[in-house]
Amino acid sequence: MVQGGEVAAWRRALVAGLVLATLAAGLVGIEISRATDHTASWWPAAGVGVVALFAAPRSWWPSLVAALYVANLLANVLGGHPWDASLGLALADVLEVVVVCWGTRRIIGRHLEGLTDLAWLVGVSLAGALVAAVGVAVCARLFLGGDFLRTVLVTTGSHWASVIVIAPTGLLPHRSVRRPRAAPVVLHALLLFGAILFAFGPSNDLAMAFAPLPLVIWAGVAFGSRVVVIEQVLMASAVTILTVRGYGPFVSDLHPAGSLASNLVTQLYLVCLVVTGLPLALAVRQQLLANVAVRSEQRRTEAVIDSSTTPIMVADVNGIMLLANPAVTRLTGFTPEDLLGHGFWERLLPPEQWEVTRRAFADPDRIPQRGETVIRTAAGGERVVSYSNGLYHSPDDGSLQYVLTMTDLTEERATQHLLQHLLRSATTVAIVGTDRTGRITVVNAGAEALLRIDARAATRHSFLDFLDPDQLTLRGVAAGVPIGFETLVHDVTEAESRTRDWTWVPPDGVPLVVSMTTSVIADGSDSPIGYLFVARDVTETRRNQELLREALQREQLAVDHLRALDDAKDDFVSTVSHELRTPLTSIIGSIELLEDGMAGELLPAQKQMIDVIERNAERLLSMANDLLTLASYESPSAPVTHLEPLDVRTVVQASHASVIGLLSSRDLKLSEDLPAEPVLVDGEAAYLERALTNLLSNAIKFTRDGGEITTTVSVDRDAERCRLSVSDTGVGIPEDEIQNVFQRFFRSSNVRADAIQGTGLGLSIVRSIVERHHGDIDVHSNPGQGTTFTITLPLASGVRTD
């Protein structure tokens, strides 16, 4: 909308400027008239008014005509004409503008496109000038005492010359065919106006008037209509001014400046300038447009040929290849470089056919227009093609050329042979062809075997004779179609076949189940002419599928039973764990009271037994807690909640602090390698600390004194993930047992051999926690050298890269 408003404002400004220019041009014309005995030899206000109306939309014309009338009225009044005469003169000028613009739009349109348009403009302009001349002559006779006939004669010429010279500026096409360079245009303009000054100088040699004409012709040929129109307006102004001032070949003692003869000759000269340069410019423009159209058509033709999937070749009268499109290369393997410049036969035909083909090209009547042949390929193979020859005359030089198009029939012929072979030899696949009514027309050996009837006898039957009638009736009723052959083919189209199980009933009465595909056979106009049925015996297959379906159903029942048992087991573990925690808590509390001396001082033997009870009670409580934690994390209904950004470094430091007590009696080195910047992930700190603490506890448990345990945190910004690794130099895990370490209650063989205590639940808990945090855990181990567990977690959403 803004752009449209800007265009409208720009056009309003242009039209307003042209109205003001009409006023100024009228004043100039009246001023010129004062130096003559009659009206001006050139009345520019008429041409400017026409351009103003051309520049405005048709909807503006009523108001614009009124504005032009006011401008012409003011010009006449300001120029010294009385009011009554000015009213009539302005009306005559506006009538001329309306006649010219209306006639031009009706006949020519919006733009000058060719010589015919220019001829119509000349005629319409003359008609408009005559209208103006009659009006001006009437006013001159009634109000100014002028001679009617002389006024008509002079006014017609002045107004006609004005419109012919100026009006084309408003009719030039928007699209420019050529854009001349500035330097030649400037040089030409200087030479042209030099010639004008020379021809219309103090000398009054009439022959000098022809000096500018060669330059006008030069502009029409070399620079286009825009330059010509602009130059002719400037030339007309210069010629008029110089002639009025008494210079040039159109002024003499016998015919002084401003005389009737001088004015008429000047007006005729201006018209000659227009019809000399502008027709040439328009003719050259049409020629250039025609050349552009020809080149565009040539490019379009070349593009069509190049993009065509049909191989196309062009040869001269001697059979020498001139063009080969890419489809030829795809068909034969020969590139254009292999073919162009050589005889057609040298590449594509076997040597024994060269001489015959060469002689055929010498006589166009001997070349067959169409046919089939075998051509060679670059790889040494052969292709069966149908070809078509055409003769045409080249638009460049008129020479006779051959156009050869080919269609690859190799696969089609192979398909035909294959079909014939199938009909003769296929015994496991039944093929039945029918007409549109269902009458059998062809059967293959496979159909003979399934129907247990020979082909000759089968063609005397309708295909419905071999179908289960009860099945046909049921399916016809279900589909809502008539019972009969329509039931079989109602949903089959040329674009889509249908495959369905049907029951065939051979003449011997033993039914069989077949998987049958129904296809339609259409003619060239896509009308069905028959149907093709391809079937195979699936009686045993369907029986086996039914048995398999029953077996799968039984297996599904067994799986459901196992799943129910697994759910019951999980419920049992959860219940037992809950039930264990209550007495264990009481036992541990009672032990603590005994250790504190609430029941009296303990003897050393009693203290030792209490310690054993406390350690085993804590082991049982830890196992119960682990089972509950694992059950809650492996339950789909218990997702991790309260995820919030947290610094992994804080998790590491908290986990290290929680296992410091385990190192008090051990000779182990515990270290950490943390980045300087925070590493934020979305998670629950307590659970992540639990996972890392489990890994550290395992590392401490399975690493002998003198070993080292290292926790490392790294960030992969590209993958938007962080890695948390716990490495130790402990006993390691056997290679064949690594894949089992995250299973519940699994303990590696070397751990069991060393009698290291544990429940085998710690790593299961770690994996569940990591997976609930949308992460992964991986393990690498070398027995006797150590193990590394690596947790990979996504970075917090607020710190990921885009």
Coordinates of C-alpha atoms in Angstrom, one line a residue, residues 214-650:
P214 CA 21.8 12.4 -41.8
L215 CA 22.4 12.8 -38.1
V216 CA 18.7 12.3 -37.4
I217 CA 18.9 9.1 -39.5
W218 CA 22.0 8.1 -37.5
A219 CA 20.1 8.5 -34.2
G220 CA 17.2 6.5 -35.5
V221 CA 19.4 3.6 -36.5
A222 CA 22.0 3.7 -33.7
F223 CA 20.3 5.0 -30.5
G224 CA 16.7 4.1 -30.4
S225 CA 13.4 5.9 -30.2
R226 CA 14.0 7.5 -26.8
V227 CA 17.0 9.4 -28.0
V228 CA 15.3 10.3 -31.2
V229 CA 12.2 11.7 -29.5
I230 CA 14.2 13.8 -27.1
E231 CA 16.4 15.1 -29.8
Q232 CA 13.5 16.0 -32.1
V233 CA 11.8 18.0 -29.3
L234 CA 15.0 20.0 -28.8
M235 CA 15.6 20.3 -32.6
A236 CA 12.1 21.6 -33.1
S237 CA 12.6 24.2 -30.4
A238 CA 15.9 25.3 -31.8
V239 CA 14.6 25.5 -35.4
T240 CA 11.5 27.4 -34.4
I241 CA 13.5 30.0 -32.3
L242 CA 16.1 30.5 -34.9
T243 CA 13.6 30.9 -37.7
V244 CA 11.4 33.3 -35.7
R245 CA 14.5 35.4 -35.1
G246 CA 15.2 35.6 -38.8
Y247 CA 17.9 33.0 -39.2
G248 CA 18.0 29.9 -41.4
P249 CA 17.0 28.9 -44.9
F250 CA 13.3 29.4 -44.3
V251 CA 13.6 33.2 -44.0
S252 CA 14.3 35.4 -47.0
D253 CA 13.6 38.9 -48.2
L254 CA 10.6 37.6 -50.1
H255 CA 9.4 35.5 -47.1
P256 CA 10.5 37.2 -43.9
A257 CA 10.3 35.6 -40.5
G258 CA 6.8 35.1 -39.3
S259 CA 5.3 35.2 -42.8
L260 CA 2.8 32.6 -43.8
A261 CA 5.2 30.9 -46.2
S262 CA 8.0 30.8 -43.6
N263 CA 5.7 29.3 -41.0
L264 CA 4.3 26.6 -43.3
V265 CA 7.8 25.6 -44.5
T266 CA 9.0 25.4 -40.9
Q267 CA 6.1 23.3 -39.8
L268 CA 6.6 21.0 -42.7
Y269 CA 10.3 20.7 -41.9
L270 CA 9.4 19.7 -38.3
V271 CA 7.1 17.0 -39.5
C272 CA 9.8 15.8 -41.9
L273 CA 12.2 15.5 -39.0
V274 CA 9.8 13.3 -37.1
V275 CA 9.0 11.0 -40.0
T276 CA 12.7 10.7 -40.8
G277 CA 14.2 9.6 -37.6
L278 CA 11.3 8.1 -35.5
P279 CA 10.2 5.5 -38.2
L280 CA 13.8 4.3 -38.5
A281 CA 14.0 4.0 -34.7
L282 CA 10.7 2.1 -34.5
A283 CA 11.7 -0.2 -37.4
V284 CA 15.0 -0.9 -35.8
R285 CA 13.3 -1.6 -32.5
Q286 CA 10.9 -4.0 -34.1
Q287 CA 13.8 -5.7 -35.8
L288 CA 15.7 -6.0 -32.5
L289 CA 12.5 -7.4 -30.8
A290 CA 12.2 -9.9 -33.6
N291 CA 15.8 -10.9 -33.2
V292 CA 15.3 -11.2 -29.4
A293 CA 12.2 -13.3 -30.1
V294 CA 14.1 -15.5 -32.6
R295 CA 17.0 -16.0 -30.2
S296 CA 14.5 -16.7 -27.3
E297 CA 12.7 -19.2 -29.5
Q298 CA 16.0 -20.8 -30.5
R299 CA 17.1 -21.1 -26.9
R300 CA 13.6 -22.5 -26.0
T301 CA 13.9 -25.0 -28.8
E302 CA 17.4 -25.9 -27.7
A303 CA 16.2 -26.3 -24.1
V304 CA 13.3 -28.4 -25.2
I305 CA 15.6 -30.6 -27.3
D306 CA 18.2 -30.9 -24.5
S307 CA 15.6 -31.7 -21.9
S308 CA 13.6 -34.1 -24.1
T309 CA 13.7 -37.7 -23.1
T310 CA 13.4 -38.7 -26.7
P311 CA 16.8 -39.0 -28.5
I312 CA 17.0 -36.3 -31.3
M313 CA 19.7 -35.9 -33.9
V314 CA 20.1 -33.4 -36.7
A315 CA 22.2 -34.1 -39.8
D316 CA 23.0 -32.2 -43.0
V317 CA 22.1 -33.5 -46.5
N318 CA 25.3 -35.7 -46.5
G319 CA 24.3 -37.4 -43.3
I320 CA 27.0 -35.6 -41.2
M321 CA 25.8 -35.1 -37.6
L322 CA 25.2 -31.5 -36.6
L323 CA 23.4 -32.0 -33.3
A324 CA 22.7 -34.7 -30.7
N325 CA 20.8 -34.1 -27.5
P326 CA 21.7 -35.7 -24.1
A327 CA 19.0 -38.4 -24.6
V328 CA 21.1 -39.7 -27.5
T329 CA 24.1 -40.1 -25.1
R330 CA 21.9 -41.8 -22.5
L331 CA 20.7 -44.2 -25.1
T332 CA 23.9 -45.0 -27.0
G333 CA 26.7 -44.0 -24.6
F334 CA 28.2 -41.8 -27.4
T335 CA 28.9 -38.2 -26.4
P336 CA 28.2 -35.3 -28.8
E337 CA 31.9 -35.1 -29.5
D338 CA 31.9 -38.7 -30.7
L339 CA 29.0 -38.1 -33.1
L340 CA 29.2 -34.5 -34.4
G341 CA 31.1 -34.2 -37.6
H342 CA 30.8 -37.8 -38.5
G343 CA 28.3 -39.7 -40.6
F344 CA 25.3 -41.1 -38.8
W345 CA 26.2 -44.6 -39.9
E346 CA 29.9 -44.5 -38.7
R347 CA 28.9 -44.7 -35.0
L348 CA 25.5 -46.2 -34.7
L349 CA 25.3 -48.8 -37.5
P350 CA 27.3 -51.9 -38.2
P351 CA 29.9 -51.6 -41.0
E352 CA 27.9 -53.7 -43.4
Q353 CA 25.2 -51.0 -43.5
W354 CA 27.4 -48.0 -44.0
E355 CA 27.4 -47.9 -47.8
V356 CA 23.7 -48.5 -48.1
T357 CA 23.0 -45.7 -45.6
R358 CA 25.4 -43.3 -47.3
R359 CA 23.7 -43.7 -50.7
A360 CA 20.3 -43.3 -49.0
F361 CA 21.3 -39.9 -47.6
A362 CA 22.3 -38.8 -51.1
D363 CA 18.7 -39.1 -52.2
P364 CA 16.1 -37.9 -49.7
D365 CA 13.4 -39.9 -51.4
R366 CA 15.2 -43.1 -50.5
I367 CA 15.3 -42.4 -46.8
P368 CA 12.4 -44.1 -45.1
Q369 CA 10.3 -41.7 -43.0
R370 CA 9.9 -44.3 -40.1
G371 CA 10.8 -47.8 -39.2
E372 CA 12.7 -50.0 -36.8
T373 CA 16.4 -50.8 -36.7
V374 CA 19.2 -52.0 -34.4
I375 CA 21.9 -49.5 -33.4
R376 CA 25.2 -49.9 -31.7
T377 CA 26.2 -48.5 -28.4
A378 CA 29.5 -47.2 -27.2
A379 CA 29.9 -50.2 -24.9
G380 CA 29.5 -52.6 -27.9
G381 CA 26.0 -53.5 -27.2
E382 CA 22.9 -53.1 -29.3
R383 CA 19.5 -51.4 -28.9
V384 CA 16.3 -51.9 -30.8
V385 CA 14.8 -48.5 -31.8
S386 CA 11.9 -47.1 -33.8
Y387 CA 12.9 -44.0 -35.8
S388 CA 11.2 -41.2 -37.6
N389 CA 12.9 -38.9 -40.2
G390 CA 11.8 -35.4 -41.0
L391 CA 13.2 -32.8 -43.5
Y392 CA 13.3 -29.1 -42.8
H393 CA 15.1 -26.0 -44.0
S394 CA 17.5 -24.3 -41.6
P395 CA 16.4 -20.7 -40.6
D396 CA 20.0 -19.6 -40.6
D397 CA 21.0 -20.4 -44.2
G398 CA 18.0 -22.2 -45.7
S399 CA 20.0 -25.5 -46.1
L400 CA 18.2 -28.8 -46.1
Q401 CA 18.6 -30.8 -42.9
Y402 CA 17.4 -34.1 -41.5
V403 CA 15.8 -34.5 -38.0
L404 CA 15.9 -38.0 -36.7
T405 CA 14.0 -39.0 -33.5
M406 CA 14.3 -42.4 -31.9
T407 CA 12.4 -44.4 -29.4
D408 CA 14.1 -47.2 -27.5
L409 CA 12.1 -50.4 -27.9
T410 CA 14.7 -52.8 -26.4
E411 CA 12.9 -53.3 -23.1
E412 CA 9.5 -53.4 -24.9
R413 CA 10.6 -56.1 -27.2
A414 CA 12.3 -58.0 -24.4
T415 CA 9.0 -57.7 -22.4
Q416 CA 7.1 -59.1 -25.4
H417 CA 9.4 -62.0 -25.7
L418 CA 9.4 -62.5 -21.9
L419 CA 5.6 -62.5 -21.9
Q420 CA 5.4 -65.0 -24.7
H421 CA 7.9 -67.1 -22.8
L422 CA 5.9 -66.8 -19.6
L423 CA 2.7 -67.8 -21.3
R424 CA 4.5 -70.9 -22.7
S425 CA 6.6 -71.9 -19.7
A426 CA 5.3 -70.4 -16.5
T427 CA 3.7 -73.3 -14.5
T428 CA 3.7 -71.9 -10.9
V429 CA 2.0 -68.6 -11.8
A430 CA -1.4 -68.6 -13.4
I431 CA -2.2 -65.9 -16.0
V432 CA -5.7 -65.5 -17.3
G433 CA -6.8 -62.8 -19.7
T434 CA -10.5 -61.9 -20.4
D435 CA -12.4 -59.4 -22.4
R436 CA -14.6 -56.7 -20.8
T437 CA -17.4 -59.1 -20.1
G438 CA -15.3 -61.7 -18.4
R439 CA -15.0 -64.2 -21.3
I440 CA -11.6 -65.9 -21.1
T441 CA -9.3 -65.0 -24.1
V442 CA -5.9 -66.4 -23.0
V443 CA -4.5 -68.7 -20.3
N444 CA -1.0 -69.8 -19.7
A445 CA 0.5 -73.1 -18.7
G446 CA 0.2 -72.2 -15.0
A447 CA -3.5 -71.5 -15.3
E448 CA -4.0 -74.8 -17.1
A449 CA -2.3 -76.6 -14.2
L450 CA -4.3 -74.8 -11.5
L451 CA -7.7 -75.1 -13.2
R452 CA -6.9 -78.5 -14.5
I453 CA -8.2 -77.7 -17.9
D454 CA -6.5 -77.1 -21.3
A455 CA -6.3 -73.6 -22.9
R456 CA -8.6 -74.4 -25.7
A457 CA -11.4 -75.6 -23.4
A458 CA -10.8 -72.6 -21.0
T459 CA -11.4 -70.0 -23.7
R460 CA -15.0 -71.4 -24.1
H461 CA -15.8 -70.4 -20.5
S462 CA -16.4 -67.2 -18.5
F463 CA -13.9 -66.6 -15.8
L464 CA -16.8 -66.6 -13.3
D465 CA -17.3 -70.3 -14.0
F466 CA -14.1 -71.0 -12.0
L467 CA -14.9 -68.8 -8.9
D468 CA -16.6 -69.8 -5.7
P469 CA -20.2 -68.4 -6.2
D470 CA -20.9 -68.0 -2.5
Q471 CA -17.7 -66.0 -2.0
L472 CA -18.6 -63.9 -5.1
T473 CA -22.1 -63.2 -3.7
L474 CA -20.8 -62.2 -0.3
R475 CA -18.2 -59.8 -1.6
G476 CA -20.7 -58.3 -4.1
V477 CA -23.2 -57.6 -1.4
A478 CA -20.5 -56.1 0.9
A479 CA -19.2 -53.8 -1.9
G480 CA -22.7 -52.8 -3.0
V481 CA -22.2 -53.8 -6.6
P482 CA -24.1 -56.2 -8.9
I483 CA -23.3 -59.8 -8.4
G484 CA -21.2 -61.0 -11.3
F485 CA -18.0 -60.0 -13.2
E486 CA -18.5 -56.4 -11.9
T487 CA -17.9 -57.7 -8.4
L488 CA -14.5 -58.9 -9.5
V489 CA -13.3 -55.7 -11.3
H490 CA -15.4 -52.8 -9.8
D491 CA -12.4 -51.3 -7.9
V492 CA -9.7 -51.8 -10.5
T493 CA -8.3 -48.9 -12.5
E494 CA -5.6 -48.5 -15.1
A495 CA -3.5 -46.7 -12.5
E496 CA -4.1 -49.2 -9.7
S497 CA -4.3 -53.0 -9.6
R498 CA -6.0 -55.0 -6.8
T499 CA -4.6 -58.1 -5.1
R500 CA -6.9 -60.3 -3.0
D501 CA -7.4 -63.9 -2.1
W502 CA -10.0 -65.8 -4.1
T503 CA -11.3 -69.3 -4.1
W504 CA -11.0 -71.0 -7.4
V505 CA -13.2 -74.0 -8.2
P506 CA -11.7 -76.2 -11.0
P507 CA -14.0 -78.5 -13.0
D508 CA -13.0 -81.4 -10.8
G509 CA -14.6 -79.7 -7.8
V510 CA -11.5 -79.5 -5.6
P511 CA -11.3 -75.8 -4.5
L512 CA -8.0 -74.0 -3.9
V513 CA -7.1 -70.6 -2.5
V514 CA -5.1 -68.2 -4.8
S515 CA -3.6 -64.7 -4.3
M516 CA -4.9 -63.0 -7.4
T517 CA -3.9 -59.6 -8.8
T518 CA -6.4 -58.0 -11.1
S519 CA -5.3 -55.4 -13.7
V520 CA -7.1 -53.5 -16.4
I521 CA -6.0 -53.6 -20.0
A522 CA -6.7 -50.2 -21.8
D523 CA -6.5 -49.0 -25.4
G524 CA -4.8 -45.9 -26.6
S525 CA -7.7 -43.7 -25.3
D526 CA -7.5 -45.3 -21.8
S527 CA -10.7 -47.2 -22.3
P528 CA -10.7 -50.7 -20.8
I529 CA -10.7 -53.5 -23.4
G530 CA -10.0 -56.4 -21.1
Y531 CA -8.6 -57.6 -17.8
L532 CA -5.6 -59.6 -16.7
F533 CA -5.6 -61.9 -13.7
V534 CA -2.3 -63.2 -12.3
A535 CA -2.6 -65.7 -9.5
R536 CA -0.6 -68.2 -7.5
D537 CA -1.7 -71.1 -5.3
V538 CA -1.5 -70.1 -1.7
T539 CA -3.7 -72.9 -0.2
E540 CA -0.9 -74.4 1.9
T541 CA 0.5 -70.9 2.7
R542 CA -2.8 -69.7 4.1
R543 CA -3.2 -73.0 6.0
N544 CA 0.3 -72.5 7.5
Q545 CA -0.5 -68.8 8.2
E546 CA -3.5 -69.8 10.2
L547 CA -1.5 -72.3 12.2
L548 CA 1.1 -69.7 12.8
R549 CA -1.5 -67.2 13.9
E550 CA -2.9 -69.6 16.4
A551 CA 0.7 -70.3 17.7
L552 CA 1.4 -66.6 18.0
Q553 CA -1.8 -66.1 19.9
R554 CA -0.8 -68.8 22.4
E555 CA 2.7 -67.3 22.6
Q556 CA 1.1 -63.9 23.3
L557 CA -0.9 -65.4 26.1
A558 CA 2.3 -66.8 27.6
V559 CA 4.1 -63.5 27.3
D560 CA 1.2 -61.7 29.0
H561 CA 1.4 -64.3 31.8
L562 CA 5.1 -63.8 32.1
R563 CA 4.6 -60.0 32.2
A564 CA 2.0 -60.4 35.0
L565 CA 4.5 -62.6 36.9
D566 CA 7.2 -60.0 36.4
D567 CA 4.9 -57.3 37.7
A568 CA 4.0 -59.5 40.7
K569 CA 7.7 -60.0 41.3
D570 CA 8.3 -56.2 41.3
D571 CA 5.4 -55.7 43.6
F572 CA 6.8 -58.5 45.9
V573 CA 10.3 -56.9 45.9
S574 CA 8.8 -53.5 46.7
T575 CA 6.6 -54.9 49.5
V576 CA 9.4 -57.0 51.0
S577 CA 11.8 -54.0 50.9
H578 CA 9.3 -51.8 52.7
E579 CA 8.6 -54.5 55.2
L580 CA 12.3 -55.1 55.8
R581 CA 13.0 -51.4 56.5
T582 CA 10.8 -51.2 59.6
P583 CA 12.3 -54.1 61.6
L584 CA 15.8 -53.2 60.4
T585 CA 15.4 -49.7 61.6
S586 CA 14.3 -51.0 65.0
I587 CA 17.2 -53.4 65.2
I588 CA 19.8 -50.8 64.3
G589 CA 18.2 -48.4 66.8
S590 CA 18.3 -51.0 69.5
I591 CA 22.0 -51.8 68.7
E592 CA 22.9 -48.1 69.0
L593 CA 21.2 -48.0 72.4
L594 CA 23.2 -51.1 73.6
E595 CA 26.4 -49.5 72.3
D596 CA 25.6 -46.3 74.2
G597 CA 25.3 -48.4 77.5
M598 CA 21.6 -48.0 78.0
A599 CA 21.4 -51.7 79.1
G600 CA 24.7 -51.6 81.0
E601 CA 28.3 -51.9 80.0
L602 CA 29.0 -54.5 77.3
L603 CA 31.6 -57.1 77.6
P604 CA 34.3 -57.3 74.9
A605 CA 32.7 -60.5 73.5
Q606 CA 29.3 -58.9 73.5
K607 CA 30.6 -55.7 71.9
Q608 CA 32.1 -57.9 69.1
M609 CA 28.8 -59.7 68.5
I610 CA 26.9 -56.4 68.5
D611 CA 29.2 -55.0 65.8
V612 CA 28.6 -58.1 63.6
I613 CA 24.8 -57.6 64.1
E614 CA 25.1 -53.9 63.3
R615 CA 27.1 -54.4 60.1
N616 CA 24.8 -57.1 58.7
A617 CA 21.7 -55.0 59.6
E618 CA 23.1 -52.0 57.8
R619 CA 23.8 -54.2 54.8
L620 CA 20.2 -55.5 54.8
L621 CA 18.9 -51.9 55.1
S622 CA 21.2 -50.7 52.3
M623 CA 19.9 -53.6 50.1
A624 CA 16.3 -52.7 50.9
N625 CA 17.0 -49.0 50.1
D626 CA 18.7 -50.0 46.8
L627 CA 15.8 -52.2 45.8
L628 CA 13.2 -49.5 46.5
T629 CA 15.3 -46.9 44.6
L630 CA 15.7 -49.2 41.6
A631 CA 12.0 -50.1 41.6
S632 CA 11.0 -46.5 41.7
Y633 CA 13.4 -45.5 38.8
E634 CA 12.4 -48.5 36.6
S635 CA 8.7 -47.7 37.0
P636 CA 7.3 -45.8 33.9
S637 CA 5.0 -44.0 36.2
A638 CA 7.8 -42.5 38.3
P639 CA 9.7 -40.0 36.2
V640 CA 12.4 -37.7 37.5
T641 CA 10.8 -34.5 38.8
H642 CA 12.0 -31.1 39.9
L643 CA 14.7 -30.9 37.2
E644 CA 16.6 -27.7 37.5
P645 CA 20.0 -26.4 36.3
L646 CA 22.9 -27.5 38.5
D647 CA 26.7 -27.4 38.3
V648 CA 28.2 -30.8 37.8
R649 CA 31.3 -29.7 39.6
T650 CA 29.2 -29.2 42.8

